[in-house]
CSV table of C-alpha atoms in Angstrom, one decimal:
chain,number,residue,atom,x,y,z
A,1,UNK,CA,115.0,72.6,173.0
A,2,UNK,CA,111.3,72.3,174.0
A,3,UNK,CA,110.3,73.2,171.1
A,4,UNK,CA,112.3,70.9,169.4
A,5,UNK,CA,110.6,68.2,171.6
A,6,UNK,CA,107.4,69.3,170.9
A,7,UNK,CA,107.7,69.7,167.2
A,8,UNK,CA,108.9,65.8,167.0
A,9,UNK,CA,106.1,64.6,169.5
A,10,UNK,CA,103.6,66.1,167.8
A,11,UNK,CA,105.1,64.4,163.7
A,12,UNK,CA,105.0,61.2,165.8
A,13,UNK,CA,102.0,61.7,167.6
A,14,UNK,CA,100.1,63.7,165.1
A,15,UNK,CA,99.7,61.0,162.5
A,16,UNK,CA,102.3,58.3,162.4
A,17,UNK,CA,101.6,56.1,165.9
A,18,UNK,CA,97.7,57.0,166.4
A,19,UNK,CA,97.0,55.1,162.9
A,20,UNK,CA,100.2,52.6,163.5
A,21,UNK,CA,98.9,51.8,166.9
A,22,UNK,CA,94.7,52.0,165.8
A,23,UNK,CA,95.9,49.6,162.7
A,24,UNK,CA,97.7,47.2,164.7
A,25,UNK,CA,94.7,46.6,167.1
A,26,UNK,CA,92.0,46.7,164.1
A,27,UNK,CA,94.5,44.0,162.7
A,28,UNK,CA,94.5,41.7,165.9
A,29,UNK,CA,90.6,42.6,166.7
A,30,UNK,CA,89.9,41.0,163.5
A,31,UNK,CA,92.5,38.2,163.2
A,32,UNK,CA,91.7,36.8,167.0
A,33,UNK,CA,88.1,37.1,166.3
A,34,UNK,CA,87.6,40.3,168.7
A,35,UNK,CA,89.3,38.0,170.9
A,36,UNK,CA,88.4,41.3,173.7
A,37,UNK,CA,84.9,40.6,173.6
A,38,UNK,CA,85.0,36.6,173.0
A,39,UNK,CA,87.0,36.0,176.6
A,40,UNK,CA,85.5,38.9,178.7
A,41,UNK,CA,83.3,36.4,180.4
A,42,UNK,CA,86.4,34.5,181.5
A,43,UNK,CA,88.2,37.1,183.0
A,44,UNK,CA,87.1,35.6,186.3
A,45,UNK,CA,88.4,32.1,185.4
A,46,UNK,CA,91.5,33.5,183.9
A,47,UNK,CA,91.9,35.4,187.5
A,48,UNK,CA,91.0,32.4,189.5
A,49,UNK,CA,93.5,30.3,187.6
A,50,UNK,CA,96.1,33.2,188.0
A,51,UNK,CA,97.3,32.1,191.1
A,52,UNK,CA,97.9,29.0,190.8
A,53,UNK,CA,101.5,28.0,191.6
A,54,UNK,CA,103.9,26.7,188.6
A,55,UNK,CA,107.4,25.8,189.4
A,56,UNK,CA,110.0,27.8,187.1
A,57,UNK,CA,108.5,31.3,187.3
A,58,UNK,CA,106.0,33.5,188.6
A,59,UNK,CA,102.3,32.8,189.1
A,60,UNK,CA,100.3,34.6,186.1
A,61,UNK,CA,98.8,36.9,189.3
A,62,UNK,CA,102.1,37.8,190.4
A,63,UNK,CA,103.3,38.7,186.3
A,64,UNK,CA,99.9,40.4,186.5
A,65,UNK,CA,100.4,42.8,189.5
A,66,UNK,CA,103.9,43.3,188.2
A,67,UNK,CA,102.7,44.4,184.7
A,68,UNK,CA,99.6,46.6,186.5
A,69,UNK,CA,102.5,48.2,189.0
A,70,UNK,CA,104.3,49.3,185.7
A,71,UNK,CA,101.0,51.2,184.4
A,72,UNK,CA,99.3,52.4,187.5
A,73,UNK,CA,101.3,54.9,187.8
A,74,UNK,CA,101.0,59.0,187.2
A,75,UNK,CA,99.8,58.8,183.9
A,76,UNK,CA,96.6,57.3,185.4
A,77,UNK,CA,95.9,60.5,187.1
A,78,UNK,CA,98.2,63.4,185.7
A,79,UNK,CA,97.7,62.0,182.8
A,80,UNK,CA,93.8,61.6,182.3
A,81,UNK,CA,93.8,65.2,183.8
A,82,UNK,CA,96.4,66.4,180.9
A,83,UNK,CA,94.0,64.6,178.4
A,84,UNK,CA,90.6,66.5,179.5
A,85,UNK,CA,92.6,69.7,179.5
A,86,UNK,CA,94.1,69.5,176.2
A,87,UNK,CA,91.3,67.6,174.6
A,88,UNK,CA,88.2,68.3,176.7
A,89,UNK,CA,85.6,65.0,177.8
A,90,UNK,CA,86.2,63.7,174.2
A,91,UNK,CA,89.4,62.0,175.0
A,92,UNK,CA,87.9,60.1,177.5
A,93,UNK,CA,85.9,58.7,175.2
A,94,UNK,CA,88.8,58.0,172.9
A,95,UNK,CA,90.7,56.9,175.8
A,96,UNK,CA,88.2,54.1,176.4
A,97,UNK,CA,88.7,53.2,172.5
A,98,UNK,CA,92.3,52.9,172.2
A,99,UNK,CA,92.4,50.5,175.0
A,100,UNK,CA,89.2,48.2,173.8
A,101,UNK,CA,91.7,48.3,170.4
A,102,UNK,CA,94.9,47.7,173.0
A,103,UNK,CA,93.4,44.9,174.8
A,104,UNK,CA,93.9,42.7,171.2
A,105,UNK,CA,97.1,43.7,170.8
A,106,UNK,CA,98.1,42.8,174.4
A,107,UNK,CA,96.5,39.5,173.7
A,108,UNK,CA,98.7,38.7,170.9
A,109,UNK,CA,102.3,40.0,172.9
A,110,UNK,CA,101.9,38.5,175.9
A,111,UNK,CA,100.9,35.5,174.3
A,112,UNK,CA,103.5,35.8,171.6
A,113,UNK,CA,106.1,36.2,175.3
A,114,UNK,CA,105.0,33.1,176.5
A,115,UNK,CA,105.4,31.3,173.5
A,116,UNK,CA,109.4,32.0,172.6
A,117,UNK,CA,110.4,32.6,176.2
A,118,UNK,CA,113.5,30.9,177.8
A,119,UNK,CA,115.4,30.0,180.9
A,120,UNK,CA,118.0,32.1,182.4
A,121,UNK,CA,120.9,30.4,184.3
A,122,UNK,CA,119.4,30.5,187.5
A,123,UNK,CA,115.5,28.7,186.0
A,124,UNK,CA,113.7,32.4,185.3
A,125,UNK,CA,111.7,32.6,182.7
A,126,UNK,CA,113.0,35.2,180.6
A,127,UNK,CA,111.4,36.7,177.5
A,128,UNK,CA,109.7,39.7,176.0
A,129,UNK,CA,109.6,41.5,172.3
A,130,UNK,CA,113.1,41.5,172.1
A,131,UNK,CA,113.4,37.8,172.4
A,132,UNK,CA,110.2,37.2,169.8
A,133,UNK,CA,111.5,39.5,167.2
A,134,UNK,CA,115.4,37.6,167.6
A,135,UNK,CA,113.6,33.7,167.9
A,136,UNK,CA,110.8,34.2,165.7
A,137,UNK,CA,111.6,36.7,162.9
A,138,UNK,CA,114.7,36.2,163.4
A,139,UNK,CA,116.2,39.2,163.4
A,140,UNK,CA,118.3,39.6,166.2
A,141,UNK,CA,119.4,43.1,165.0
A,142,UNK,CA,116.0,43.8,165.5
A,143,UNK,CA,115.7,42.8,169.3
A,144,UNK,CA,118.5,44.4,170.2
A,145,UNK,CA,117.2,47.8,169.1
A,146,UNK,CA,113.9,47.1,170.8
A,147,UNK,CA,116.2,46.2,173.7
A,148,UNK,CA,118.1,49.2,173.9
A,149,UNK,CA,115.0,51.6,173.1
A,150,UNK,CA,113.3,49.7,176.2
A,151,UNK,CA,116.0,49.9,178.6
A,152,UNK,CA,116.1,54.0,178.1
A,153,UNK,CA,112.6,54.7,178.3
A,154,UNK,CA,112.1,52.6,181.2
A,155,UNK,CA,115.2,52.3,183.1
A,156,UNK,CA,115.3,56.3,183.0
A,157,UNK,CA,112.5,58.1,180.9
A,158,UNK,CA,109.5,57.1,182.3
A,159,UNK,CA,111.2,56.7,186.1
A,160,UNK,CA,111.3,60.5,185.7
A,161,UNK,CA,107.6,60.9,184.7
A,162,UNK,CA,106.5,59.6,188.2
A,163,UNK,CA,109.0,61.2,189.9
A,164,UNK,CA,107.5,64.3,188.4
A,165,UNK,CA,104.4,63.6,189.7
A,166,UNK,CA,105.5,62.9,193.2
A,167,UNK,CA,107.2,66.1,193.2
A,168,UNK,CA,104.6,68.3,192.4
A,169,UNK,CA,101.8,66.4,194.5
A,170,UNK,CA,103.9,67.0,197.2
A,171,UNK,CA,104.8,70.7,196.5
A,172,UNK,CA,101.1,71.1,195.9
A,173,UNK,CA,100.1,69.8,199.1
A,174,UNK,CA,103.0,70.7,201.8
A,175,UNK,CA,105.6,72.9,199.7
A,176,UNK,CA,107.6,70.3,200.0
A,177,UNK,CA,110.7,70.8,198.5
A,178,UNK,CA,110.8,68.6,195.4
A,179,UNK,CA,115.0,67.9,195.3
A,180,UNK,CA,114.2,66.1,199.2
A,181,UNK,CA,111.6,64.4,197.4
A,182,UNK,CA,113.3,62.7,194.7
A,183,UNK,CA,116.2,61.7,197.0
A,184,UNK,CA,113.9,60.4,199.3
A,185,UNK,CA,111.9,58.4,196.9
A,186,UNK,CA,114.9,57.4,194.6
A,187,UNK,CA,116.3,55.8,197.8
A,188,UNK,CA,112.8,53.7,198.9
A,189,UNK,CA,113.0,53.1,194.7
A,190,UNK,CA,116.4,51.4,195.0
A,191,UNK,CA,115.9,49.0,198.3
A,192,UNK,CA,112.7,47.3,196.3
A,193,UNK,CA,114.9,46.8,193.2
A,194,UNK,CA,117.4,45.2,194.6
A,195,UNK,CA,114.4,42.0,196.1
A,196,UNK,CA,115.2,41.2,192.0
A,197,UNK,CA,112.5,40.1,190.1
A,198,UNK,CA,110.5,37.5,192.7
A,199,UNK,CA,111.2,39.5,195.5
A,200,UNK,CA,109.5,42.5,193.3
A,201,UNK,CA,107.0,40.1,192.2
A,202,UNK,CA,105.9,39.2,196.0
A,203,UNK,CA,105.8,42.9,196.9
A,204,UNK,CA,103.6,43.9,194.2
A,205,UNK,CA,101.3,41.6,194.8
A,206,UNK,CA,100.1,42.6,197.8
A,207,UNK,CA,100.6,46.1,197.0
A,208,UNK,CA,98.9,46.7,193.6
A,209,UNK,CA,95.8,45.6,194.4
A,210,UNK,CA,95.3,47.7,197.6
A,211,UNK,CA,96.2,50.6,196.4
A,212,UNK,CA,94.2,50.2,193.4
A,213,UNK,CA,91.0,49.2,195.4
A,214,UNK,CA,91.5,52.3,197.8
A,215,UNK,CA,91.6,54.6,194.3
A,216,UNK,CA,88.7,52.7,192.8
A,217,UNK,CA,86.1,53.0,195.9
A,218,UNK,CA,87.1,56.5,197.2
A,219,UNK,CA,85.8,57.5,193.1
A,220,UNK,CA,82.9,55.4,193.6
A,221,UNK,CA,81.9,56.5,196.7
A,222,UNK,CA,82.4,60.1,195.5
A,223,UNK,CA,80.2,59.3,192.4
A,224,UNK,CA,77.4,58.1,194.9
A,225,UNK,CA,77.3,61.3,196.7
A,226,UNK,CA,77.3,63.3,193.3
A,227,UNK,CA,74.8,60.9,191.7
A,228,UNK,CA,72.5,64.0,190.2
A,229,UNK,CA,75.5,65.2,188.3
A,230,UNK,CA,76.8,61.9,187.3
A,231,UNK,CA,74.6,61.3,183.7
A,232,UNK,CA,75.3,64.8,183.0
A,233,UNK,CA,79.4,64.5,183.1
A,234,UNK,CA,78.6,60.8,181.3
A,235,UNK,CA,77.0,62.5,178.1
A,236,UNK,CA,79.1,65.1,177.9
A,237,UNK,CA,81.5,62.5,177.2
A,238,UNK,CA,79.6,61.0,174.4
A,239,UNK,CA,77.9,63.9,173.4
A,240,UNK,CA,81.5,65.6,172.5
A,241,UNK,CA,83.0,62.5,171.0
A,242,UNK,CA,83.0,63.3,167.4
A,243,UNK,CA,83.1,67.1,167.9
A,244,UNK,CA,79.5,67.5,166.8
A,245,UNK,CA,79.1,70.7,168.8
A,246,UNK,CA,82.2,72.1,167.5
A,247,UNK,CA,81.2,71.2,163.5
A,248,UNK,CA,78.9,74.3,163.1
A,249,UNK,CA,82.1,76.6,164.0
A,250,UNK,CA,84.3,75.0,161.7
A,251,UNK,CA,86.9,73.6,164.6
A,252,UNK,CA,85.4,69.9,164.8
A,253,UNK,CA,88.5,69.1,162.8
A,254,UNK,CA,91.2,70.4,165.2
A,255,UNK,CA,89.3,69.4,168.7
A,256,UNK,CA,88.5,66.2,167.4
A,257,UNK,CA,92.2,65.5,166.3
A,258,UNK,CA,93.5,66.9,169.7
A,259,UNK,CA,91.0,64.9,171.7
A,260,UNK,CA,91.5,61.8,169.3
A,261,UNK,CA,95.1,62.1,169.7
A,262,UNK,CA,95.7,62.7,173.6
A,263,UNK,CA,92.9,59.8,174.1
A,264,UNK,CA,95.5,57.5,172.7
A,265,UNK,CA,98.5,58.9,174.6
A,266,UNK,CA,97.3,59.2,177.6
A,267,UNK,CA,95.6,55.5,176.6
A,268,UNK,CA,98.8,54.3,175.6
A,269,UNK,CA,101.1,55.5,178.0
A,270,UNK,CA,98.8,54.0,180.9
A,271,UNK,CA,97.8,50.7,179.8
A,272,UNK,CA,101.2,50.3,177.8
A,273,UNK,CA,99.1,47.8,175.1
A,274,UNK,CA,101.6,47.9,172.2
A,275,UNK,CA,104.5,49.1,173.4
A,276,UNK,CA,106.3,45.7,174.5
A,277,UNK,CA,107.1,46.7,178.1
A,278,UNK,CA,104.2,44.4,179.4
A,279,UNK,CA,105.2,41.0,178.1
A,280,UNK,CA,108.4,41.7,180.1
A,281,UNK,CA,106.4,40.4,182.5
A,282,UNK,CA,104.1,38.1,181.4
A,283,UNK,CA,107.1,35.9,179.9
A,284,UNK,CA,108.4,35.4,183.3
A,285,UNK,CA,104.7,33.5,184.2
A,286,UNK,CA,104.8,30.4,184.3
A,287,UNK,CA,100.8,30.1,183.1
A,288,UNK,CA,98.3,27.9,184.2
A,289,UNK,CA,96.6,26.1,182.0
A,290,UNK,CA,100.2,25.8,180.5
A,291,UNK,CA,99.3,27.9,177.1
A,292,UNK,CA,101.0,30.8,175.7
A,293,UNK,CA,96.8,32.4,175.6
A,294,UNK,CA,96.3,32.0,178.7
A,295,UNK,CA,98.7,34.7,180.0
A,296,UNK,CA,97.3,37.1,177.0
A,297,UNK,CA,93.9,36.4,178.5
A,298,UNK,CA,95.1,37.4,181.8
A,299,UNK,CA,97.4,40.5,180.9
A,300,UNK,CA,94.0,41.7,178.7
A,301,UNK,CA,92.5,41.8,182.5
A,302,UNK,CA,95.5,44.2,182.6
A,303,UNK,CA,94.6,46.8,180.4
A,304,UNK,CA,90.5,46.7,181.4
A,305,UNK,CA,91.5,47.4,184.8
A,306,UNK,CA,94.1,50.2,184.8
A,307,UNK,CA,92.1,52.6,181.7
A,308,UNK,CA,88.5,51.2,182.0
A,309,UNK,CA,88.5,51.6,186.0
A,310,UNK,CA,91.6,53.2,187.2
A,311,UNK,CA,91.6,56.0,184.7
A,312,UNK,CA,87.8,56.4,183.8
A,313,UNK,CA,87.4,56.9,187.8
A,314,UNK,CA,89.8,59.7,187.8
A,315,UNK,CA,88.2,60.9,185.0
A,316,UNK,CA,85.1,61.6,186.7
A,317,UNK,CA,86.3,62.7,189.5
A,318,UNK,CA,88.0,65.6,187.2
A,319,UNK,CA,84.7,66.3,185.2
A,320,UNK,CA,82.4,66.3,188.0
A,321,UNK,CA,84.2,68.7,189.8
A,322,UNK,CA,83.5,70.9,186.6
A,323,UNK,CA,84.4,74.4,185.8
A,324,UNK,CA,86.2,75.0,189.2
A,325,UNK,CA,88.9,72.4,187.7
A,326,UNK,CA,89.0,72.1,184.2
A,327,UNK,CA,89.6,75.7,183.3
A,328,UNK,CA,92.3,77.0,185.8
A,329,UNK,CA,95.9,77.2,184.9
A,330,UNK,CA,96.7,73.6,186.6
A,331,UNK,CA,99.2,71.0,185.2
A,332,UNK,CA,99.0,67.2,185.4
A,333,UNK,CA,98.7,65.8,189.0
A,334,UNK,CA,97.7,69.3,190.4
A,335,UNK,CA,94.6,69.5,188.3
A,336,UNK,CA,93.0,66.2,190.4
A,337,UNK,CA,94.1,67.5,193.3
A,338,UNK,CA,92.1,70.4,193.0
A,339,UNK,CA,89.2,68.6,192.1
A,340,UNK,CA,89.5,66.5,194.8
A,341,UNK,CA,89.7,69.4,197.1
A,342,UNK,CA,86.6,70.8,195.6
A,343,UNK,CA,85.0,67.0,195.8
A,344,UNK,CA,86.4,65.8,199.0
A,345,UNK,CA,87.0,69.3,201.0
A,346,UNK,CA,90.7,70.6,202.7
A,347,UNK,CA,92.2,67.0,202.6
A,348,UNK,CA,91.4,66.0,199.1
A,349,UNK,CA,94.5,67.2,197.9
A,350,UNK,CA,96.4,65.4,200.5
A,351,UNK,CA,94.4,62.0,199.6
A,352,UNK,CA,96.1,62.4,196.1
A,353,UNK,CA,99.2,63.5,196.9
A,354,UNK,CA,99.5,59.7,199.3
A,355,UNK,CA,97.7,58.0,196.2
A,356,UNK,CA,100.7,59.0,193.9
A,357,UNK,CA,102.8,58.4,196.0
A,358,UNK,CA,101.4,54.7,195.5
A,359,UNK,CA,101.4,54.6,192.1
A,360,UNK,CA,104.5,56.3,191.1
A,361,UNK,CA,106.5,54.0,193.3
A,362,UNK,CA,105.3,51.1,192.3
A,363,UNK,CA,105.7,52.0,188.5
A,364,UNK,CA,109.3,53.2,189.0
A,365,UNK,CA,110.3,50.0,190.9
A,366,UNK,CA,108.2,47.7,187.7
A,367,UNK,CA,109.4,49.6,185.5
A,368,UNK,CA,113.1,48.9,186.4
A,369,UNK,CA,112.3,45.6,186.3
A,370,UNK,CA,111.3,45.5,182.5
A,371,UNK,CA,114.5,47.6,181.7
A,372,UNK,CA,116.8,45.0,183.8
A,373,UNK,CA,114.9,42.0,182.1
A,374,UNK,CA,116.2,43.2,178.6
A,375,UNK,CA,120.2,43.4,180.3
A,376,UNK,CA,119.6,40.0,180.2
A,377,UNK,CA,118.7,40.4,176.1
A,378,UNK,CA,121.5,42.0,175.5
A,379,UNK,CA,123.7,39.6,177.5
A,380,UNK,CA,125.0,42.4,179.8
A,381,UNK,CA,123.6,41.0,183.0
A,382,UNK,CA,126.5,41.2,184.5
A,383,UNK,CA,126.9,42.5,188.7
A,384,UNK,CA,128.5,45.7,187.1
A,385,UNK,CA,126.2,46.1,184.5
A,386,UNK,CA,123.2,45.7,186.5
A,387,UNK,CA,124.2,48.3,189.1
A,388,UNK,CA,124.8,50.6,186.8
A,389,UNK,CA,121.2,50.5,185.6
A,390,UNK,CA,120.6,51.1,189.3
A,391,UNK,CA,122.5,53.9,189.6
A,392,UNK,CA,120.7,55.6,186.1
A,393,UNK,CA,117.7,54.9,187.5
A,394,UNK,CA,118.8,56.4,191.1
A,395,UNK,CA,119.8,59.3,189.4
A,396,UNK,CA,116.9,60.0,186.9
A,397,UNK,CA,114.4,59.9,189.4
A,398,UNK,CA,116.3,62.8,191.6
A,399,UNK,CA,116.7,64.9,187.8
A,400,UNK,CA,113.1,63.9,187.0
A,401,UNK,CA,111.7,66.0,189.9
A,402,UNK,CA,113.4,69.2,188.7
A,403,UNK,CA,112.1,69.5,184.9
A,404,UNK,CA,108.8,71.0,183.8
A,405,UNK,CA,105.7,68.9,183.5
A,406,UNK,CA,105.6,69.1,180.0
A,407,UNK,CA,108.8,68.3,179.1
A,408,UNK,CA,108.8,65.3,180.5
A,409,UNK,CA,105.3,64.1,179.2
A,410,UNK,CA,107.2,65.2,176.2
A,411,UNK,CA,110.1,63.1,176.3
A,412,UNK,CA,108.3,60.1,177.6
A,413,UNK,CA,105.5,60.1,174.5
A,414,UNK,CA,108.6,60.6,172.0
A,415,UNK,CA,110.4,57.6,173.6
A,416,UNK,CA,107.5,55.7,173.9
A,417,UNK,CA,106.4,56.2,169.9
């Protein structure tokens, strides 16, 4: 069966979404007038004007911690440590240009969210792809699939992922046992998801940003004290890029493929650009100035901050740590820790193991948030309905702590193609 997986993963993977994905941002880049570069100036204003109150919805900061809680999570630290090892420094690189590319295309969902968004009984703004593809194409059929597709990967898929990494952080660390860990986290999971989506909302926006900021300067403060071997781990990014050193050998082709290709997984599955989970949350804004564009400016903030700062700094942390990392036999979350233990001394690995913690909790409990919001879609928000999505979501995170790192990195890239 895992080879099964892996054999699918890599058809999808291989060709099909890197030049689906690359095409669709090229497309917006061009249509918006590289609407990435043309706004970056205004990501302050856009910030600034984020929290400003609206009745009817959430502020644009509050959709915008939501929508950050969903991708900060593990795959912006096992997985930037399962791109270097499969594709070396190169997919950093790569990383970096699928989510320039993704920053377009989050421009043009989240706005498209705000634009064919609705009310709910109760005055929520409710929206998402589902909801474009039904009012604007429409093609219901269409939505519902999207809706169905969504409310597997992230109502159960991708809760696993994190649960995964919790697991094995805390085995790393304490040899903690990693059945108490899911139970323990799958109950703290379900007590935030039942706050609904303002109560979520409220939480996460006090919560994102601190544990964001606590990742962010422990890095920097890290790269300060390894300053001499900063430029070095910098070029060897560029340097490898295009798989120069590898051309003479005859193997440019592969590495550059691999690197090329885990770049825009690990990209993708962070940032999310693409993938319709994020306007989940920016439909439920209500924006300020009152344009659908101003919420794509804000969630494009989004995407700079999780892959340009979240996972470049976790990047260097795994590449200046160097050989004593990047070559041993270490999967995922494990890999940082080490190299945090060899940065940071004894208690590095216990550092990362509370900063996943963090991150996977938050994403689980975001993430359950996008899957109920697409219930609503699929008019099944009902008391019974919803609990059951609970209960799945309960359950996968307990199962997602017992399966093999790469089988479920596995099933969440196939779900998320």
């Amino acid at each position: 069966m895992p080879d099964f997986f892996s054999f699918i993963n890599s058809v999808l993977w291989g060709s099909v979404m890197i030049y689906l994905l690359f095409g669709a941002g090229c497309w917006f880049t061009f249509r918006t007038g590289f609407v990435q570069f043309r706004y970056i100036r205004q990501f302050g204003k856009s910030l600034k004007n984020s929290i400003h109150p609206q009745p009817g919805g959430l502020t644009s900061f509050q959709s915008l911690c939501t929508s950050l809680a969903a991708r900060v999570g593990s795959g912006n630290l096992a997985g930037v440590a399962l791109a270097i090892t499969t594709g070396g420094p190169r997919a950093v690189f790569w990383m970096w240009v699928a989510a320039f590319i993704g920053m377009a295309t989050s421009f043009a969902e989240c706005s498209l969210a705000q634009l064919y968004k609705e009310r709910d009984v109760n005055g929520q703004f409710r929206g998402g792809p589902a909801w474009y593809m039904a009012r604007g194409l429409g093609m219901r059929w269409m939505g519902v699939l999207f809706a169905v597709f969504l409310l597997i990967a992230y109502g159960i898929i991708f809760s696993g992922v994190q649960a995964n990494a919790v697991a094995r952080a805390l085995s790393f660390s304490f040899d903690f046992p990693p059945l108490v860990t899911g139970i323990i986290l799958a109950v703290f999971a379900l007590l935030a998801i039942t706050r609904g989506l303002h109560g979520v909302a409220r939480l996460m926006q006090g919560f994102v940003p601190l544990m964001a900021i606590i990742w962010v300067l422990t890095s920097m403060v890290i790269c300060v004290i390894n300053i001499g071997q900063l430029p070095h781990v910098i070029w060897s990014i560029f340097e490898s890029a295009f798989g120069w050193q590898e051309a003479a050998g005859g193997a440019a082709g592969y590495t550059l493929s691999q690197a090329i290709t885990n770049g825009f997984q690990r990209s993708m599955f962070s940032n999310e650009a693409g993938m319709g989970s994020t306007p989940n949350a920016a439909a439920a804004a209500a924006s300020w100035p009152p344009h659908p564009a101003a919420q794509g400016i804000v969630q494009m903030i989004g995407i700079f901050i999780d892959t340009l700062v979240i996972c470049t700094a976790s990047a260097m942390l795994i590449l200046l740590a160097g050989n004593d990392t990047t070559y041993m036999p270490l999967e995922g979350i494990q890999l940082i820790q080490k190299a945090m233990r060899v940065l940071m001394g004894s208690w590095g690995a216990e550092f990362v193991t509370l900063v996943v913690i963090l991150f996977a909790f938050s994403s689980i409990v975001a993430n359950y948030i996008y899957a109920e919001n697409n219930l609503f879609f699929l008019r099944l928000n009902t008391p019974k309905a919803i609990w059951c999505l609970r209960i799945c979501t309960f359950a996968t995170v307990i199962g997602g702590t017992l399966l093999s790192l790469p089988l479920m990195w596995q099933l969440a890239d196939i779900i998320m193609a």
